[in-house]
PDB file of C-alpha atoms in Angstrom:
ATOM      1  CA  UNK P  16      79.909  48.912   3.539  1.00 51.00           C
ATOM      2  CA  UNK P  17      81.752  48.997   0.354  1.00 56.00           C
ATOM      3  CA  UNK P  18      85.168  50.617  -0.154  1.00 56.00           C
ATOM      4  CA  UNK P  19      84.033  53.649  -1.404  1.00 55.00           C
ATOM      5  CA  UNK P  20      81.658  54.297   1.356  1.00 58.00           C
ATOM      6  CA  UNK P  21      84.212  53.344   3.822  1.00 61.00           C
ATOM      7  CA  UNK P  22      86.841  55.465   1.941  1.00 58.00           C
ATOM      8  CA  UNK P  23      84.162  58.439   1.954  1.00 63.00           C
ATOM      9  CA  UNK P  24      83.319  57.928   5.525  1.00 74.00           C
ATOM     10  CA  UNK P  25      86.719  58.007   6.172  1.00 76.00           C
ATOM     11  CA  UNK P  26      87.457  61.287   4.157  1.00 84.00           C
ATOM     12  CA  UNK P  27      84.430  62.693   5.756  1.00 88.00           C
ATOM     13  CA  UNK P  28      86.000  61.419   9.261  1.00 85.00           C
ATOM     14  CA  UNK P  29      89.181  62.710   8.480  1.00 88.00           C
ATOM     15  CA  UNK P  30      87.844  66.374   7.422  1.00 89.00           C
ATOM     16  CA  UNK P  31      85.860  66.581  10.786  1.00 91.00           C
ATOM     17  CA  UNK P  32      89.070  65.709  12.786  1.00 91.00           C
ATOM     18  CA  UNK P  33      90.963  68.142  10.270  1.00 92.00           C
ATOM     19  CA  UNK P  34      88.297  70.797  11.134  1.00 93.00           C
ATOM     20  CA  UNK P  35      88.049  70.212  14.937  1.00 95.00           C
ATOM     21  CA  UNK P  36      91.684  70.369  14.937  1.00 95.00           C
ATOM     22  CA  UNK P  37      92.278  73.884  13.187  1.00 95.00           C
ATOM     23  CA  UNK P  38      89.598  74.802  15.382  1.00 96.00           C
ATOM     24  CA  UNK P  39      91.492  73.730  18.637  1.00 97.00           C
ATOM     25  CA  UNK P  40      94.511  75.215  17.188  1.00 96.00           C
ATOM     26  CA  UNK P  41      92.631  78.524  16.647  1.00 97.00           C
ATOM     27  CA  UNK P  42      91.396  78.787  19.975  1.00 97.00           C
ATOM     28  CA  UNK P  43      94.887  77.770  21.117  1.00 97.00           C
ATOM     29  CA  UNK P  44      96.499  80.247  18.779  1.00 97.00           C
ATOM     30  CA  UNK P  45      93.760  83.131  20.273  1.00 97.00           C
ATOM     31  CA  UNK P  46      94.355  82.189  23.825  1.00 97.00           C
ATOM     32  CA  UNK P  47      98.091  82.587  23.056  1.00 97.00           C
ATOM     33  CA  UNK P  48      97.792  86.165  21.355  1.00 97.00           C
ATOM     34  CA  UNK P  49      95.761  87.196  24.427  1.00 97.00           C
ATOM     35  CA  UNK P  50      98.269  86.114  26.935  1.00 97.00           C
ATOM     36  CA  UNK P  51     100.986  87.667  24.851  1.00 97.00           C
ATOM     37  CA  UNK P  52      99.059  90.871  24.991  1.00 97.00           C
ATOM     38  CA  UNK P  53      98.690  90.681  28.495  1.00 97.00           C
ATOM     39  CA  UNK P  54     102.033  89.764  29.290  1.00 96.00           C
ATOM     40  CA  UNK P  55     103.144  92.348  26.888  1.00 97.00           C
ATOM     41  CA  UNK P  56     100.885  94.933  28.788  1.00 97.00           C
ATOM     42  CA  UNK P  57     102.389  93.651  32.274  1.00 96.00           C
ATOM     43  CA  UNK P  58     105.942  94.139  30.561  1.00 96.00           C
ATOM     44  CA  UNK P  59     104.843  97.870  29.643  1.00 96.00           C
ATOM     45  CA  UNK P  60     103.684  98.170  33.208  1.00 95.00           C
ATOM     46  CA  UNK P  61     106.646  97.115  34.952  1.00 94.00           C
ATOM     47  CA  UNK P  62     108.790  98.945  32.770  1.00 93.00           C
ATOM     48  CA  UNK P  63     106.763 102.234  33.629  1.00 94.00           C
ATOM     49  CA  UNK P  64     107.047 101.304  37.426  1.00 93.00           C
ATOM     50  CA  UNK P  65     110.813 100.493  37.149  1.00 92.00           C
ATOM     51  CA  UNK P  66     111.270 103.818  35.152  1.00 92.00           C
ATOM     52  CA  UNK P  67     109.337 105.470  37.888  1.00 94.00           C
ATOM     53  CA  UNK P  68     111.381 103.654  40.657  1.00 91.00           C
ATOM     54  CA  UNK P  69     114.405 104.492  38.950  1.00 92.00           C
ATOM     55  CA  UNK P  70     113.935 108.119  38.666  1.00 91.00           C
ATOM     56  CA  UNK P  71     112.771 108.279  42.606  1.00 92.00           C
ATOM     57  CA  UNK P  72     115.818 106.625  43.634  1.00 88.00           C
ATOM     58  CA  UNK P  73     117.874 109.039  41.488  1.00 90.00           C
ATOM     59  CA  UNK P  74     116.471 111.804  43.145  1.00 90.00           C
ATOM     60  CA  UNK P  75     116.957 110.406  46.840  1.00 91.00           C
ATOM     61  CA  UNK P  76     120.411 109.536  45.806  1.00 89.00           C
ATOM     62  CA  UNK P  77     120.415 113.271  44.668  1.00 93.00           C
ATOM     63  CA  UNK P  78     119.322 114.588  48.057  1.00 90.00           C
ATOM     64  CA  UNK P  79     121.096 111.999  50.165  1.00 91.00           C
ATOM     65  CA  UNK P  80     124.455 113.650  48.219  1.00 91.00           C
ATOM     66  CA  UNK P  81     122.966 117.123  49.019  1.00 91.00           C
ATOM     67  CA  UNK P  82     122.149 116.147  52.690  1.00 89.00           C
ATOM     68  CA  UNK P  83     125.989 114.509  53.211  1.00 89.00           C
ATOM     69  CA  UNK P  84     127.391 117.533  51.679  1.00 91.00           C
ATOM     70  CA  UNK P  85     125.721 119.824  54.197  1.00 89.00           C
ATOM     71  CA  UNK P  86     126.489 117.347  57.005  1.00 88.00           C
ATOM     72  CA  UNK P  87     130.256 117.497  56.252  1.00 89.00           C
ATOM     73  CA  UNK P  88     129.878 121.233  55.850  1.00 89.00           C
ATOM     74  CA  UNK P  89     128.076 121.740  59.143  1.00 89.00           C
ATOM     75  CA  UNK P  90     130.563 119.317  60.450  1.00 89.00           C
ATOM     76  CA  UNK P  91     133.551 121.584  59.542  1.00 91.00           C
ATOM     77  CA  UNK P  92     131.790 124.516  60.775  1.00 92.00           C
ATOM     78  CA  UNK P  93     131.272 123.085  63.926  1.00 90.00           C
ATOM     79  CA  UNK P  94     135.096 121.567  64.114  1.00 90.00           C
ATOM     80  CA  UNK P  95     136.098 125.532  63.242  1.00 91.00           C
ATOM     81  CA  UNK P  96     133.575 126.763  66.093  1.00 89.00           C
ATOM     82  CA  UNK P  97     134.913 124.174  68.670  1.00 91.00           C
ATOM     83  CA  UNK P  98     138.612 124.984  68.044  1.00 91.00           C
ATOM     84  CA  UNK P  99     137.756 128.753  68.170  1.00 90.00           C
ATOM     85  CA  UNK P 100     135.968 128.364  71.667  1.00 88.00           C
ATOM     86  CA  UNK P 101     139.221 126.065  72.694  1.00 88.00           C
ATOM     87  CA  UNK P 102     141.568 128.678  71.676  1.00 89.00           C
ATOM     88  CA  UNK P 103     139.737 131.542  73.424  1.00 87.00           C
ATOM     89  CA  UNK P 104     139.455 129.679  76.500  1.00 87.00           C
ATOM     90  CA  UNK P 105     143.057 129.111  76.619  1.00 87.00           C
ATOM     91  CA  UNK P 106     143.367 132.781  75.966  1.00 88.00           C
ATOM     92  CA  UNK P 107     140.771 133.521  78.570  1.00 86.00           C
ATOM     93  CA  UNK P 108     142.675 131.068  81.399  1.00 85.00           C
ATOM     94  CA  UNK P 109     145.970 133.113  80.646  1.00 87.00           C
ATOM     95  CA  UNK P 110     144.327 136.159  81.162  1.00 86.00           C
ATOM     96  CA  UNK P 111     143.035 134.851  84.313  1.00 84.00           C
ATOM     97  CA  UNK P 112     146.226 133.776  85.446  1.00 85.00           C
ATOM     98  CA  UNK P 113     147.592 137.032  84.957  1.00 85.00           C
ATOM     99  CA  UNK P 114     145.266 139.235  86.356  1.00 84.00           C
ATOM    100  CA  UNK P 115     145.503 136.231  89.689  1.00 80.00           C
ATOM    101  CA  UNK P 116     149.532 136.563  89.440  1.00 82.00           C
ATOM    102  CA  UNK P 117     148.501 140.492  89.405  1.00 80.00           C
ATOM    103  CA  UNK P 118     146.368 140.805  92.008  1.00 76.00           C
ATOM    104  CA  UNK P 119     148.405 138.438  94.213  1.00 69.00           C
ATOM    105  CA  UNK P 120     145.838 135.722  94.812  1.00 59.00           C
ATOM    106  CA  UNK P 121     145.915 132.776  93.409  1.00 55.00           C
ATOM    107  CA  UNK P 122     141.987 131.276  92.911  1.00 54.00           C
ATOM    108  CA  UNK P 123     142.016 127.784  92.223  1.00 62.00           C
ATOM    109  CA  UNK P 124     138.251 127.647  91.545  1.00 74.00           C
ATOM    110  CA  UNK P 125     135.949 130.197  90.880  1.00 72.00           C
ATOM    111  CA  UNK P 126     132.896 128.130  92.675  1.00 77.00           C
ATOM    112  CA  UNK P 127     134.852 129.143  95.903  1.00 80.00           C
ATOM    113  CA  UNK P 128     135.557 132.470  94.991  1.00 80.00           C
ATOM    114  CA  UNK P 129     131.796 132.814  94.189  1.00 82.00           C
ATOM    115  CA  UNK P 130     130.973 131.527  97.110  1.00 85.00           C
ATOM    116  CA  UNK P 131     133.381 133.204  99.493  1.00 87.00           C
ATOM    117  CA  UNK P 132     132.296 136.696  97.941  1.00 84.00           C
ATOM    118  CA  UNK P 133     128.610 135.557  98.729  1.00 88.00           C
ATOM    119  CA  UNK P 134     129.602 135.014 102.346  1.00 89.00           C
ATOM    120  CA  UNK P 135     131.415 138.330 102.346  1.00 87.00           C
ATOM    121  CA  UNK P 136     128.307 139.796 100.893  1.00 86.00           C
ATOM    122  CA  UNK P 137     125.787 138.231 103.652  1.00 89.00           C
ATOM    123  CA  UNK P 138     128.281 138.841 106.554  1.00 89.00           C
ATOM    124  CA  UNK P 139     128.204 142.937 105.287  1.00 89.00           C
ATOM    125  CA  UNK P 140     124.542 143.042 105.045  1.00 89.00           C
ATOM    126  CA  UNK P 141     124.047 141.506 108.315  1.00 92.00           C
ATOM    127  CA  UNK P 142     126.552 144.034 110.158  1.00 90.00           C
ATOM    128  CA  UNK P 143     124.534 146.530 107.640  1.00 90.00           C
ATOM    129  CA  UNK P 144     121.197 145.182 109.480  1.00 90.00           C
ATOM    130  CA  UNK P 145     122.693 145.801 112.800  1.00 92.00           C
ATOM    131  CA  UNK P 146     123.685 149.285 112.221  1.00 90.00           C
ATOM    132  CA  UNK P 147     120.684 150.387 111.061  1.00 90.00           C
ATOM    133  CA  UNK P 148     119.123 148.815 114.053  1.00 91.00           C
ATOM    134  CA  UNK P 149     121.688 150.685 116.408  1.00 89.00           C
ATOM    135  CA  UNK P 150     120.847 153.959 114.178  1.00 90.00           C
ATOM    136  CA  UNK P 151     116.725 153.447 115.140  1.00 88.00           C
ATOM    137  CA  UNK P 152     117.891 152.779 118.357  1.00 87.00           C
ATOM    138  CA  UNK P 153     119.985 156.407 118.546  1.00 88.00           C
ATOM    139  CA  UNK P 154     117.490 157.853 116.641  1.00 89.00           C
ATOM    140  CA  UNK P 155     115.058 156.599 119.441  1.00 87.00           C
ATOM    141  CA  UNK P 156     117.426 157.861 122.381  1.00 86.00           C
ATOM    142  CA  UNK P 157     117.870 161.522 120.582  1.00 88.00           C
ATOM    143  CA  UNK P 158     114.343 161.774 120.372  1.00 89.00           C
ATOM    144  CA  UNK P 159     113.711 160.969 123.732  1.00 87.00           C
ATOM    145  CA  UNK P 160     117.125 163.266 125.062  1.00 85.00           C
ATOM    146  CA  UNK P 161     114.982 166.037 122.863  1.00 86.00           C
ATOM    147  CA  UNK P 162     111.926 165.570 124.309  1.00 87.00           C
ATOM    148  CA  UNK P 163     113.480 165.518 127.815  1.00 86.00           C
ATOM    149  CA  UNK P 164     115.354 168.919 127.207  1.00 83.00           C
ATOM    150  CA  UNK P 165     112.085 170.539 125.865  1.00 84.00           C
ATOM    151  CA  UNK P 166     110.782 169.296 129.220  1.00 85.00           C
ATOM    152  CA  UNK P 167     113.660 170.697 130.974  1.00 85.00           C
ATOM    153  CA  UNK P 168     113.352 174.023 129.275  1.00 81.00           C
ATOM    154  CA  UNK P 169     109.983 174.146 129.844  1.00 82.00           C
ATOM    155  CA  UNK P 170     110.112 173.419 133.672  1.00 81.00           C
ATOM    156  CA  UNK P 171     113.052 175.765 133.883  1.00 75.00           C
ATOM    157  CA  UNK P 172     111.487 178.442 131.662  1.00 60.00           C
ATOM    158  CA  UNK P 173     109.356 180.378 134.123  1.00 59.00           C
ATOM    159  CA  UNK P 174     112.580 179.973 136.412  1.00 56.00           C
ATOM    160  CA  UNK P 175     114.710 181.787 133.582  1.00 53.00           C
ATOM    161  CA  UNK P 176     111.853 184.145 133.189  1.00 52.00           C
ATOM    162  CA  UNK P 177     111.909 184.976 136.520  1.00 51.00           C
ATOM    163  CA  UNK P 178     115.776 185.162 136.788  1.00 50.00           C
ATOM    164  CA  UNK P 179     115.923 187.353 133.868  1.00 47.00           C
ATOM    165  CA  UNK P 180     113.235 189.813 135.283  1.00 51.00           C
ATOM    166  CA  UNK P 181     115.374 189.245 138.589  1.00 50.00           C
ATOM    167  CA  UNK P 182     118.252 190.429 136.517  1.00 51.00           C
ATOM    168  CA  UNK P 183     116.792 192.904 134.801  1.00 54.00           C
ATOM    169  CA  UNK P 184     115.017 193.964 138.025  1.00 54.00           C
ATOM    170  CA  UNK P 185     111.574 193.895 136.484  1.00 53.00           C
ATOM    171  CA  UNK P 186     109.197 191.359 137.853  1.00 50.00           C
TER     172      UNK P 186
END
């Protein structure tokens, strides 16, 4: 091989190597471009998802704030209602004491008072039942007395007629 042949084959080899290197670089560039496109697409999707999540987070925050406000309002209303009921309870306790003082009796426990009233009611019911039994007994005795009186009248009726007839002189 001569120098010129060697030079020509070296040039050809260098050209081939350069062409291969160029093709390799082009492939790498295409791969990088595809990867960059996928990465850009992924970034866009992620940005959209983040935007949606931020929007949802903002809505949730607004709802939370509204619920807190409603809860606070409800607590205030309940506190007012409790205060009103406590004030009413104090007034009613005062009125009850006044009534007890006015009636001259002090009842310490409404349950005891109710129990006592129930016992009295039961005693009155028992007394009523006994009285009804006595009334039934008296009615039976009255009916028997009336029956006896009828018999006596019937038994004495012929004698009375005779007595009347005897008094008038007629037989």
